[in-house]
PDB file of C-alpha atoms in Angstrom:
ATOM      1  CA  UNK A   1       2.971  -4.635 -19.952  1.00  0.00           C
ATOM      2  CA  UNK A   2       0.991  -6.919 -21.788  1.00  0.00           C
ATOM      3  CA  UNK A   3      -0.093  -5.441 -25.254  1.00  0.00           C
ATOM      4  CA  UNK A   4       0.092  -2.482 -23.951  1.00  0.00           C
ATOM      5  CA  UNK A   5       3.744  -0.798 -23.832  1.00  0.00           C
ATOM      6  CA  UNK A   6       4.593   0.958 -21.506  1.00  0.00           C
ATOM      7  CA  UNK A   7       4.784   4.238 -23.120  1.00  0.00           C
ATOM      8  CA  UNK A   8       0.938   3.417 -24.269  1.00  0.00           C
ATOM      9  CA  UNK A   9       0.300   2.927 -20.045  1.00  0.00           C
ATOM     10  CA  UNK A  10       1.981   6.287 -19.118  1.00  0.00           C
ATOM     11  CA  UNK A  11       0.152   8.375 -21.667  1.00  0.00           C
ATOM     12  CA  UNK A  12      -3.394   7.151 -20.802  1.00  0.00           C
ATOM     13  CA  UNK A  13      -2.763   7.067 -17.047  1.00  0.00           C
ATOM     14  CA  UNK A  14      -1.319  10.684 -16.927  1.00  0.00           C
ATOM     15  CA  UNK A  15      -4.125  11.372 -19.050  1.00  0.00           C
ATOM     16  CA  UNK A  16      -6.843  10.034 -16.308  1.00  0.00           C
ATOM     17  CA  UNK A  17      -4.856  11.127 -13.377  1.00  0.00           C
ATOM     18  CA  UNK A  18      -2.997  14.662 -14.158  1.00  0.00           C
ATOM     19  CA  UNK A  19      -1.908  15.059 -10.604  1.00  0.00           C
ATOM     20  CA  UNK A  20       0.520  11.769 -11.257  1.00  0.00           C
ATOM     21  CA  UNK A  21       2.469  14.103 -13.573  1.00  0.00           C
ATOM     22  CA  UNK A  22       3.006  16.279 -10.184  1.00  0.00           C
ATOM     23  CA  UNK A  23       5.273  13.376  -8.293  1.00  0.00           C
ATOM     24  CA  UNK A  24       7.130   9.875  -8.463  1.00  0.00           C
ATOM     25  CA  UNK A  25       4.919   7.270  -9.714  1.00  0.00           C
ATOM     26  CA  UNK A  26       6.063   3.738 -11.763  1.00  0.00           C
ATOM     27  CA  UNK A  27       3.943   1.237 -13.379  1.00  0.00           C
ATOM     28  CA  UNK A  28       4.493  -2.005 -11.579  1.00  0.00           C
ATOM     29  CA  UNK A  29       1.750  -4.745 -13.207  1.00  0.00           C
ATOM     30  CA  UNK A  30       0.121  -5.109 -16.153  1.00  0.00           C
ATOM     31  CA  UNK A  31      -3.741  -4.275 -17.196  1.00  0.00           C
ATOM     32  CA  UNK A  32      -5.431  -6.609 -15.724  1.00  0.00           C
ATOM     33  CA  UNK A  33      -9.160  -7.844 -15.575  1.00  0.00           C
ATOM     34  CA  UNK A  34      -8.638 -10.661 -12.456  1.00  0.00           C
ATOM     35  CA  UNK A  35      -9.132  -7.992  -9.599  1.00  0.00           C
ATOM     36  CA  UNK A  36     -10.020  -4.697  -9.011  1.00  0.00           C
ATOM     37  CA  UNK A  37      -8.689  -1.893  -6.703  1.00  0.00           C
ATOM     38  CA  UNK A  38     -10.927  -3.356  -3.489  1.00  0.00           C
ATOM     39  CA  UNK A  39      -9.046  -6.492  -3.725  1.00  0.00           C
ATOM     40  CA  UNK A  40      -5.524  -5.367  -4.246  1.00  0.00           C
ATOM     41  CA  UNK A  41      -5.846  -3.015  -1.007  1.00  0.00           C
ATOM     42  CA  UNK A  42      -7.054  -6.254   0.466  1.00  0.00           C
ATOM     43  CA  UNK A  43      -3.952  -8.008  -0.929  1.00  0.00           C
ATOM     44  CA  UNK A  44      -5.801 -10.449  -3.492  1.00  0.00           C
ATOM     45  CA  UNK A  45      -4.917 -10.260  -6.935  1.00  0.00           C
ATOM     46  CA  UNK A  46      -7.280 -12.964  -7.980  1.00  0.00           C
ATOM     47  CA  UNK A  47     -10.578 -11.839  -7.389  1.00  0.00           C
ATOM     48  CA  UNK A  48     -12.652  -9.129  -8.117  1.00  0.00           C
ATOM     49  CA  UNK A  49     -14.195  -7.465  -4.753  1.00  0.00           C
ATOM     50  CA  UNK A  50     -17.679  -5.967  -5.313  1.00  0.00           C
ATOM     51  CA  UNK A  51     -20.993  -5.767  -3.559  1.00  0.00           C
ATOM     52  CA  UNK A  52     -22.496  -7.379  -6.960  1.00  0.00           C
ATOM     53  CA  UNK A  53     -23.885 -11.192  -8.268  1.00  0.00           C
ATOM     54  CA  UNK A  54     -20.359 -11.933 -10.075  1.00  0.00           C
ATOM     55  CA  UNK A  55     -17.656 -10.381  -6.928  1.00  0.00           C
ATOM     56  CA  UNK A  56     -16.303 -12.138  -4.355  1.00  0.00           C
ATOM     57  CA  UNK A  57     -17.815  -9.679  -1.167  1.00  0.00           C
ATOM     58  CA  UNK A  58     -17.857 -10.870   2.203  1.00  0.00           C
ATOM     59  CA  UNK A  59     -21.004 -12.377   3.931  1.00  0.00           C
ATOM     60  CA  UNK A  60     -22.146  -9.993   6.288  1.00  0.00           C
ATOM     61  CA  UNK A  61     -21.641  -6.957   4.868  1.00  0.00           C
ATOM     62  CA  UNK A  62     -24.093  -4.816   3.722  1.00  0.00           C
ATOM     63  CA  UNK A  63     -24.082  -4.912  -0.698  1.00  0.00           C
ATOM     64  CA  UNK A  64     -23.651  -1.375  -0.953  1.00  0.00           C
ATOM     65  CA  UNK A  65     -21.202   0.674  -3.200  1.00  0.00           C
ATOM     66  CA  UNK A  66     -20.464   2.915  -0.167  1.00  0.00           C
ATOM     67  CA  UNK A  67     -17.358   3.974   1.979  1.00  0.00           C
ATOM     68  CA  UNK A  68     -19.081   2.248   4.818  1.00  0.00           C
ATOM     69  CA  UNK A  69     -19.992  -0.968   3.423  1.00  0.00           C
ATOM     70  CA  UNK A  70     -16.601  -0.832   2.012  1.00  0.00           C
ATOM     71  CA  UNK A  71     -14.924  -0.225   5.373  1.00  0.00           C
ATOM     72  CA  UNK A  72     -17.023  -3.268   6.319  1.00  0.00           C
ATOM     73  CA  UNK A  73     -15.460  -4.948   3.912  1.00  0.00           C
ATOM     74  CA  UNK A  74     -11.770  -4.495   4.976  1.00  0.00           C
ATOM     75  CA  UNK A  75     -12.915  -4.723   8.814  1.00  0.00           C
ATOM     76  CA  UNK A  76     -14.031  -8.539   8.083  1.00  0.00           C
ATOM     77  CA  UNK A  77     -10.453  -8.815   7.470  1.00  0.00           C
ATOM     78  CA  UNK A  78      -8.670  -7.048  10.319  1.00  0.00           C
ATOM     79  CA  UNK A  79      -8.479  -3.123   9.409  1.00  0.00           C
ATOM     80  CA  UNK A  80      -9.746  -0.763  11.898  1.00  0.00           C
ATOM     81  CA  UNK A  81      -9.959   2.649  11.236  1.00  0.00           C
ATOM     82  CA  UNK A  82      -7.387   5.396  12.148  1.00  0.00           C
ATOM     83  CA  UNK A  83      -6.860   8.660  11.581  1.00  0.00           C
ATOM     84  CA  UNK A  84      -3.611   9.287   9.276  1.00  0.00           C
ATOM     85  CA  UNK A  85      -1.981   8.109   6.158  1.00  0.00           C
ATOM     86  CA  UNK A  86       1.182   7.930   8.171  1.00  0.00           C
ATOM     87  CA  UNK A  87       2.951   5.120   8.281  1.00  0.00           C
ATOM     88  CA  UNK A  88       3.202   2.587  11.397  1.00  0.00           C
ATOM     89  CA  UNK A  89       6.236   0.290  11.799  1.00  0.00           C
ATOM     90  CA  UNK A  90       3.935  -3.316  11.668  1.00  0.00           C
ATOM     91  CA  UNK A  91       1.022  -1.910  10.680  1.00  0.00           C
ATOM     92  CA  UNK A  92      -0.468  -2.063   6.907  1.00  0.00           C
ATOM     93  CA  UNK A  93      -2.873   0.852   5.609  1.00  0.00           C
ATOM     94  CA  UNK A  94      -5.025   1.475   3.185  1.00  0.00           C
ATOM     95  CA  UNK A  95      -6.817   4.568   1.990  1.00  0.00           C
ATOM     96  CA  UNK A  96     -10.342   4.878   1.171  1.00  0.00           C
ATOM     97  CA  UNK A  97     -11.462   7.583  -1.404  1.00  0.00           C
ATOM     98  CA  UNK A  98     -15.082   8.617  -1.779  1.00  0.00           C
ATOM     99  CA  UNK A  99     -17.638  11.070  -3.162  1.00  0.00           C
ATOM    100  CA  UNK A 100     -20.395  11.974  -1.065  1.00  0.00           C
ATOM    101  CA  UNK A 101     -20.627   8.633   0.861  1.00  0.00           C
ATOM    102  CA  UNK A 102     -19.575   6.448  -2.031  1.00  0.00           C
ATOM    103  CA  UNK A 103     -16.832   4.582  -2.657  1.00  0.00           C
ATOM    104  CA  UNK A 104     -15.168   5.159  -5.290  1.00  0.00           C
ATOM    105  CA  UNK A 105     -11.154   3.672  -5.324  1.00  0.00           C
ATOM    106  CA  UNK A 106      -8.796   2.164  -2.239  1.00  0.00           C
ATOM    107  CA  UNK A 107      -4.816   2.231  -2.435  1.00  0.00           C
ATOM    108  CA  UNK A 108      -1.994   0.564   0.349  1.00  0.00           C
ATOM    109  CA  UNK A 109       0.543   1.211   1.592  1.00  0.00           C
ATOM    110  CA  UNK A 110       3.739  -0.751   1.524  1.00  0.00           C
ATOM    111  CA  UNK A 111       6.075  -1.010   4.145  1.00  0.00           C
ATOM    112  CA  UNK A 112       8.354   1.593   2.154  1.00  0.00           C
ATOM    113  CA  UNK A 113       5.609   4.017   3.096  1.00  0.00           C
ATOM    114  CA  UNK A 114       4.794   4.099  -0.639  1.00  0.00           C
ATOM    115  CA  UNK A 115       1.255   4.070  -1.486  1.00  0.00           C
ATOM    116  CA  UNK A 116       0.365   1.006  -4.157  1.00  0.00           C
ATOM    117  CA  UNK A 117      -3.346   1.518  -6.067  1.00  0.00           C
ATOM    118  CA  UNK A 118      -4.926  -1.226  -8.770  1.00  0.00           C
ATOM    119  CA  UNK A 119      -6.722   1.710 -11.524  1.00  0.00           C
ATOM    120  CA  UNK A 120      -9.425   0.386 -12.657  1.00  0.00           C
ATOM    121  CA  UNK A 121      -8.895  -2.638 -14.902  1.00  0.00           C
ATOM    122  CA  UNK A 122      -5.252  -0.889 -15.957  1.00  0.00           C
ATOM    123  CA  UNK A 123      -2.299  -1.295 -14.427  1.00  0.00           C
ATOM    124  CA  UNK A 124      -1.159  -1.136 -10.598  1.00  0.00           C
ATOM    125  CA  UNK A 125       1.163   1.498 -10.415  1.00  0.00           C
ATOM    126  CA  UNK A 126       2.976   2.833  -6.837  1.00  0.00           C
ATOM    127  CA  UNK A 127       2.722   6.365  -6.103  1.00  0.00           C
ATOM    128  CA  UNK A 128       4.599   8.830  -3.785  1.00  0.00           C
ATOM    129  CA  UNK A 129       1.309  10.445  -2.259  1.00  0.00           C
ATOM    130  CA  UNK A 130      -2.186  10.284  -2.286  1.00  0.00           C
ATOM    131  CA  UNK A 131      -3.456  13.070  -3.753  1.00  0.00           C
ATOM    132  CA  UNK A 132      -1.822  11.751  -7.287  1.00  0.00           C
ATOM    133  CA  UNK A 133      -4.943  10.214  -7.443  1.00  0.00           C
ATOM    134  CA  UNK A 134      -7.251  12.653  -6.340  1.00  0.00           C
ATOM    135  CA  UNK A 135      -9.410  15.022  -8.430  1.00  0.00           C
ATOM    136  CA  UNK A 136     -12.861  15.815 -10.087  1.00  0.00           C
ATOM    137  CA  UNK A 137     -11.857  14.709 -13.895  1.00  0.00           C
ATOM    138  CA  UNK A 138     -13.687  11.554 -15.172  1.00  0.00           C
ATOM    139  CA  UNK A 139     -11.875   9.187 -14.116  1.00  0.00           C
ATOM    140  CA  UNK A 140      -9.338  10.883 -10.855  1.00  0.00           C
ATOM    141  CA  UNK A 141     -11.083   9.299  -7.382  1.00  0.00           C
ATOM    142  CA  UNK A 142     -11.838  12.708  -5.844  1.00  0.00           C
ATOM    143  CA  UNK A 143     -10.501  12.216  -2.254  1.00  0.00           C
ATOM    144  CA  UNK A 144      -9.514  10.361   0.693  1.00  0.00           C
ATOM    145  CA  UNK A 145     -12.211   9.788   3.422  1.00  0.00           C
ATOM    146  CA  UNK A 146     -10.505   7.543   5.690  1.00  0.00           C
ATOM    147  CA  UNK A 147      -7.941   5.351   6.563  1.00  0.00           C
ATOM    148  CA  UNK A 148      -7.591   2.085   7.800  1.00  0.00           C
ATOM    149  CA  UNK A 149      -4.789  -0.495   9.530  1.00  0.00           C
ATOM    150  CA  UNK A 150      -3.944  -3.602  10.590  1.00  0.00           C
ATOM    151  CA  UNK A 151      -0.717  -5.648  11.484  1.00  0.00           C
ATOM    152  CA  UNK A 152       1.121  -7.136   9.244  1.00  0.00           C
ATOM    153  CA  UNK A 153       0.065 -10.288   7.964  1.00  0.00           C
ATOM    154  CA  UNK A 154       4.063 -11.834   7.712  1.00  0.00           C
ATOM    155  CA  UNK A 155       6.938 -10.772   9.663  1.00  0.00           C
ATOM    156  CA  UNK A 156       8.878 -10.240   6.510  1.00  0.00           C
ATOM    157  CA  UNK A 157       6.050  -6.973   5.832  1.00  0.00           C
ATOM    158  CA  UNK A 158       7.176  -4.554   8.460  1.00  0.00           C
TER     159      UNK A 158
END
């Protein structure tokens, strides 16, 4: 975990995100300032992805800090949107969570079904639903506002 222990991890992200106390969840990186959570939906855990001077964002799509210019984003790379979190044998999703048109966080999902979210700078942890992450505290990423897929990148994926 870094210099953080584990134990340290678990307190302050149950702490940010109360609903994660509600289902399965395990910590699976440690905190991490080489990407954020736009990039590991994306798959890229070496690059930060932001509509600002120092992100990587991709040419074409409109700088914004919005659910749209983030679904931009991801469609430069193959998602197209869809309409449920359910999972698709050879298809990879990701969830987009907004407030009131902006983006605020993005999780996968792994071929498991298993949802997979970078928080912030922390740790990437994988969670059993969704909604772990949602809320209005400070720092839970209110809700999902859509969903996106595309087919697996490798064979080995799903």
């Amino acid at each position: 975990m870094g210099s953080r222990t584990e134990a340290d991890a678990i307190a302050d992200l149950e702490r940010w995100f109360s609903r994660l106390r509600t289902g399965t969840y395990k910590v699976t990186s440690a905190y991490d300032r080489k990407y954020n959570c736009a990039a590991f939906a994306a798959g890229q855990t070496d690059t930060w992805w932001e509509p600002a001077p120092d992100g990587y964002w991709p040419p074409g799509v409109p700088s914004e800090y919005t659910v749209d210019a983030y679904a931009a984003a991801y469609g430069s790379i193959g998602f197209v949107e869809c309409d449920t979190a359910t999972s698709e044998r050879g298809f990879e999703k990701i969830a987009i969570y907004g407030d009131n048109g902006d983006f605020v966080h993005a999780a996968r999902q792994l071929p498991s079904g298993v949802w997979t979210s970078k928080l912030g700078r922390a740790e990437d942890i994988e969670h059993e639903t969704l909604q772990q992450l949602e809320g209005n505290g400070q720092w839970e990423y209110r809700f999902v506002v859509k969903f996106m897929k595309r087919r697996w990148t490798t064979k080995a994926d799903g």
